PDB file of C-alpha atoms and ligand atoms in Angstrom:
ATOM      1  CA  MET A   1     102.506 121.770 109.174  1.00 46.00           C
ATOM      2  CA  SER A   2     101.106 118.886 111.207  1.00 46.00           C
ATOM      3  CA  ASP A   3      97.788 120.496 112.091  1.00 85.00           C
ATOM      4  CA  THR A   4      95.805 118.736 109.351  1.00 97.00           C
ATOM      5  CA  ILE A   5      95.717 115.152 108.139  1.00 98.00           C
ATOM      6  CA  PHE A   6      97.814 116.210 105.134  1.00 98.00           C
ATOM      7  CA  GLY A   7     100.414 117.815 107.398  1.00 97.00           C
ATOM      8  CA  LYS A   8     100.643 114.525 109.270  1.00 97.00           C
ATOM      9  CA  ILE A   9     100.975 112.586 106.000  1.00 98.00           C
ATOM     10  CA  ILE A  10     103.721 114.941 104.768  1.00 98.00           C
ATOM     11  CA  SER A  11     105.643 114.705 108.050  1.00 97.00           C
ATOM     12  CA  GLY A  12     105.346 110.909 108.046  1.00 96.00           C
ATOM     13  CA  GLU A  13     103.352 110.894 111.274  1.00 96.00           C
ATOM     14  CA  ILE A  14     100.629 109.093 109.297  1.00 96.00           C
ATOM     15  CA  PRO A  15     102.213 106.550 106.929  1.00 95.00           C
ATOM     16  CA  SER A  16     101.063 106.949 103.343  1.00 96.00           C
ATOM     17  CA  GLU A  17     102.322 105.853  99.953  1.00 98.00           C
ATOM     18  CA  PHE A  18     103.594 108.818  97.963  1.00 98.00           C
ATOM     19  CA  LEU A  19     103.012 108.506  94.212  1.00 98.00           C
ATOM     20  CA  TYR A  20     105.332 111.467  93.778  1.00 98.00           C
ATOM     21  CA  GLU A  21     107.505 113.664  95.956  1.00 98.00           C
ATOM     22  CA  ASP A  22     109.814 116.588  95.401  1.00 98.00           C
ATOM     23  CA  GLU A  23     111.040 119.387  97.650  1.00 98.00           C
ATOM     24  CA  HIS A  24     107.809 121.352  97.242  1.00 98.00           C
ATOM     25  CA  CYS A  25     104.963 118.822  97.138  1.00 98.00           C
ATOM     26  CA  ILE A  26     103.738 115.256  97.370  1.00 98.00           C
ATOM     27  CA  ALA A  27     101.020 113.306  95.548  1.00 98.00           C
ATOM     28  CA  ILE A  28      98.886 110.553  97.072  1.00 98.00           C
ATOM     29  CA  ASN A  29      95.854 108.555  96.057  1.00 98.00           C
ATOM     30  CA  ASP A  30      92.633 109.936  97.525  1.00 98.00           C
ATOM     31  CA  ILE A  31      91.349 107.643 100.268  1.00 98.00           C
ATOM     32  CA  ASN A  32      87.799 107.956  98.907  1.00 98.00           C
ATOM     33  CA  PRO A  33      88.260 108.063  95.121  1.00 98.00           C
ATOM     34  CA  GLN A  34      85.537 109.621  92.982  1.00 96.00           C
ATOM     35  CA  ALA A  35      86.969 108.168  89.759  1.00 97.00           C
ATOM     36  CA  PRO A  36      89.454 105.457  88.698  1.00 97.00           C
ATOM     37  CA  VAL A  37      92.210 108.078  88.954  1.00 98.00           C
ATOM     38  CA  HIS A  38      91.811 110.400  91.925  1.00 98.00           C
ATOM     39  CA  VAL A  39      95.105 111.801  93.092  1.00 98.00           C
ATOM     40  CA  LEU A  40      95.819 114.690  95.441  1.00 98.00           C
ATOM     41  CA  VAL A  41      98.758 117.010  94.821  1.00 99.00           C
ATOM     42  CA  ILE A  42      99.632 118.648  98.120  1.00 98.00           C
ATOM     43  CA  PRO A  43     102.218 121.357  98.761  1.00 98.00           C
ATOM     44  CA  LYS A  44     104.535 120.700 101.696  1.00 98.00           C
ATOM     45  CA  GLN A  45     103.949 124.285 102.745  1.00 97.00           C
ATOM     46  CA  SER A  46     100.573 124.489 104.426  1.00 95.00           C
ATOM     47  CA  ILE A  47      98.360 127.123 102.837  1.00 98.00           C
ATOM     48  CA  PRO A  48      94.842 126.583 104.240  1.00 98.00           C
ATOM     49  CA  ARG A  49      92.812 127.635 101.197  1.00 98.00           C
ATOM     50  CA  LEU A  50      93.602 128.874  97.706  1.00 98.00           C
ATOM     51  CA  VAL A  51      92.457 132.362  98.707  1.00 98.00           C
ATOM     52  CA  ASP A  52      95.078 132.358 101.461  1.00 98.00           C
ATOM     53  CA  ALA A  53      97.881 132.055  98.897  1.00 98.00           C
ATOM     54  CA  GLN A  54     100.005 135.169  98.455  1.00 98.00           C
ATOM     55  CA  LEU A  55     102.066 136.621  95.653  1.00 98.00           C
ATOM     56  CA  ASN A  56     105.156 134.894  97.008  1.00 98.00           C
ATOM     57  CA  ASP A  57     103.346 131.553  96.590  1.00 98.00           C
ATOM     58  CA  GLN A  58     103.022 132.133  92.839  1.00 98.00           C
ATOM     59  CA  ALA A  59     105.889 129.836  91.863  1.00 98.00           C
ATOM     60  CA  LEU A  60     104.595 127.110  94.169  1.00 98.00           C
ATOM     61  CA  LEU A  61     101.092 127.302  92.688  1.00 98.00           C
ATOM     62  CA  GLY A  62     102.512 127.037  89.184  1.00 98.00           C
ATOM     63  CA  HIS A  63     104.668 124.117  90.259  1.00 98.00           C
ATOM     64  CA  LEU A  64     101.625 122.244  91.579  1.00 98.00           C
ATOM     65  CA  MET A  65      99.891 122.672  88.222  1.00 98.00           C
ATOM     66  CA  LEU A  66     102.901 121.409  86.293  1.00 98.00           C
ATOM     67  CA  VAL A  67     103.269 118.406  88.601  1.00 98.00           C
ATOM     68  CA  ALA A  68      99.553 117.667  88.223  1.00 98.00           C
ATOM     69  CA  GLY A  69      99.814 117.682  84.430  1.00 98.00           C
ATOM     70  CA  LYS A  70     102.856 115.405  84.407  1.00 98.00           C
ATOM     71  CA  LEU A  71     101.275 113.021  86.891  1.00 98.00           C
ATOM     72  CA  ALA A  72      98.061 112.880  84.879  1.00 98.00           C
ATOM     73  CA  GLN A  73     100.103 111.844  81.852  1.00 98.00           C
ATOM     74  CA  GLN A  74     102.001 109.234  83.850  1.00 98.00           C
ATOM     75  CA  LEU A  75      98.726 107.865  85.205  1.00 97.00           C
ATOM     76  CA  GLY A  76      97.360 107.495  81.683  1.00 97.00           C
ATOM     77  CA  VAL A  77      94.722 110.233  81.823  1.00 98.00           C
ATOM     78  CA  GLY A  78      96.738 113.033  80.242  1.00 97.00           C
ATOM     79  CA  ASP A  79      94.145 113.555  77.501  1.00 97.00           C
ATOM     80  CA  ALA A  80      91.110 113.781  79.791  1.00 97.00           C
ATOM     81  CA  PHE A  81      91.219 114.797  83.413  1.00 98.00           C
ATOM     82  CA  ARG A  82      89.886 117.460  85.722  1.00 98.00           C
ATOM     83  CA  LEU A  83      91.895 119.502  88.161  1.00 98.00           C
ATOM     84  CA  VAL A  84      89.774 120.595  91.102  1.00 98.00           C
ATOM     85  CA  VAL A  85      90.463 122.881  94.041  1.00 98.00           C
ATOM     86  CA  ASN A  86      87.708 123.149  96.621  1.00 98.00           C
ATOM     87  CA  ASN A  87      87.999 126.474  98.418  1.00 98.00           C
ATOM     88  CA  GLY A  88      86.021 126.769 101.641  1.00 98.00           C
ATOM     89  CA  ALA A  89      83.689 124.438 103.487  1.00 98.00           C
ATOM     90  CA  GLU A  90      80.658 125.516 101.493  1.00 98.00           C
ATOM     91  CA  ALA A  91      82.462 124.498  98.317  1.00 98.00           C
ATOM     92  CA  GLY A  92      83.203 121.090  99.785  1.00 97.00           C
ATOM     93  CA  GLN A  93      86.665 121.672 101.238  1.00 98.00           C
ATOM     94  CA  THR A  94      87.163 119.324 104.172  1.00 98.00           C
ATOM     95  CA  VAL A  95      90.938 119.442 104.657  1.00 98.00           C
ATOM     96  CA  PHE A  96      92.257 122.953 105.192  1.00 98.00           C
ATOM     97  CA  HIS A  97      95.646 122.406 103.629  1.00 98.00           C
ATOM     98  CA  LEU A  98      95.571 123.424  99.967  1.00 98.00           C
ATOM     99  CA  HIS A  99      95.464 120.520  97.518  1.00 98.00           C
ATOM    100  CA  LEU A 100      94.687 119.839  93.874  1.00 98.00           C
ATOM    101  CA  HIS A 101      92.468 116.919  92.945  1.00 98.00           C
ATOM    102  CA  ILE A 102      93.422 115.145  89.701  1.00 98.00           C
ATOM    103  CA  ILE A 103      90.286 113.311  88.608  1.00 98.00           C
ATOM    104  CA  GLY A 104      90.268 111.112  85.540  1.00 97.00           C
ATOM    105  CA  GLY A 105      89.515 107.773  84.008  1.00 93.00           C
ATOM    106  CA  ARG A 106      85.770 108.237  83.795  1.00 82.00           C
ATOM    107  CA  ALA A 107      83.400 109.990  81.415  1.00 85.00           C
ATOM    108  CA  PHE A 108      82.596 113.594  82.242  1.00 85.00           C
ATOM    109  CA  ALA A 109      79.269 115.244  81.507  1.00 79.00           C
ATOM    110  CA  GLU A 110      79.884 117.636  78.633  1.00 73.00           C
ATOM    111  CA  GLY A 111      80.067 121.234  79.723  1.00 63.00           C
ATOM    112  CA  HIS A 112      79.191 120.372  83.292  1.00 61.00           C
ATOM    113  CA  MET A 113      81.618 121.834  85.801  1.00 62.00           C
ATOM    114  CA  ALA A 114      80.887 119.518  88.687  1.00 59.00           C
ATOM    115  CA  GLY A 115      80.067 116.306  86.816  1.00 55.00           C
TER     116      GLY A 115
HETATM  117  P1  5GP B 201      88.567 118.415  99.962  1.00 65.44           P
HETATM  118  O1  5GP B 201      87.180 117.949 100.261  1.00 65.44           O
HETATM  119  O2  5GP B 201      89.173 119.141 101.156  1.00 65.44           O
HETATM  120  O3  5GP B 201      88.743 119.181  98.690  1.00 65.44           O
HETATM  121  O4  5GP B 201      89.412 117.117  99.713  1.00 65.44           O
HETATM  122  C1  5GP B 201      89.925 116.335 100.742  1.00 65.44           C
HETATM  123  C2  5GP B 201      90.139 114.979 100.177  1.00 65.44           C
HETATM  124  O5  5GP B 201      91.034 114.299 101.017  1.00 65.44           O
HETATM  125  C3  5GP B 201      88.880 114.132 100.084  1.00 65.44           C
HETATM  126  O6  5GP B 201      88.669 113.747  98.734  1.00 65.44           O
HETATM  127  C4  5GP B 201      89.167 112.941 100.982  1.00 65.44           C
HETATM  128  O7  5GP B 201      88.682 111.730 100.467  1.00 65.44           O
HETATM  129  C5  5GP B 201      90.680 112.954 101.074  1.00 65.44           C
HETATM  130  N1  5GP B 201      91.232 112.454 102.322  1.00 65.44           N
HETATM  131  C6  5GP B 201      90.793 112.768 103.569  1.00 65.44           C
HETATM  132  N2  5GP B 201      91.557 112.142 104.478  1.00 65.44           N
HETATM  133  C7  5GP B 201      92.482 111.433 103.789  1.00 65.44           C
HETATM  134  C8  5GP B 201      93.544 110.574 104.192  1.00 65.44           C
HETATM  135  O8  5GP B 201      93.803 110.340 105.366  1.00 65.44           O
HETATM  136  N3  5GP B 201      94.287 110.019 103.195  1.00 65.44           N
HETATM  137  C9  5GP B 201      94.047 110.261 101.881  1.00 65.44           C
HETATM  138  N4  5GP B 201      94.845 109.671 100.994  1.00 65.44           N
HETATM  139  N5  5GP B 201      93.040 111.064 101.474  1.00 65.44           N
HETATM  140  C10 5GP B 201      92.271 111.634 102.421  1.00 65.44           C
END
């Protein structure tokens, strides 16, 4: 679990403020926010990329989505946010421990996936 920066944050090796924690995941503010709200939902179980998830991770993946939705509401962006998963270096993934980005609080270009 401690092989990535997120593993070290989850284990407490790197101190970090958790916005949320339960037995399956944590949420932290992104260190380099791309919007007023930029939160990472990170499973405690280390799955490197989304494509590495297996059928027995199905409940965990669903849980992460539910947590992301509830957190977005609590953070005041429940009506307008994006949930992003970068899968693979060429898609911009830099930390190989699966995580969901909750991005909100700014205007999004209409119909533009990356904007
Ligand atoms: P990725 O590019 O892998 O989808 O997303 C990784 C994210 O983790 C980036 O948005 C980056 O800013 C964030 N990040 C990298 N290192 C740290 C850290 O030590 N603490 C926090 N809170 N975020 C980090």
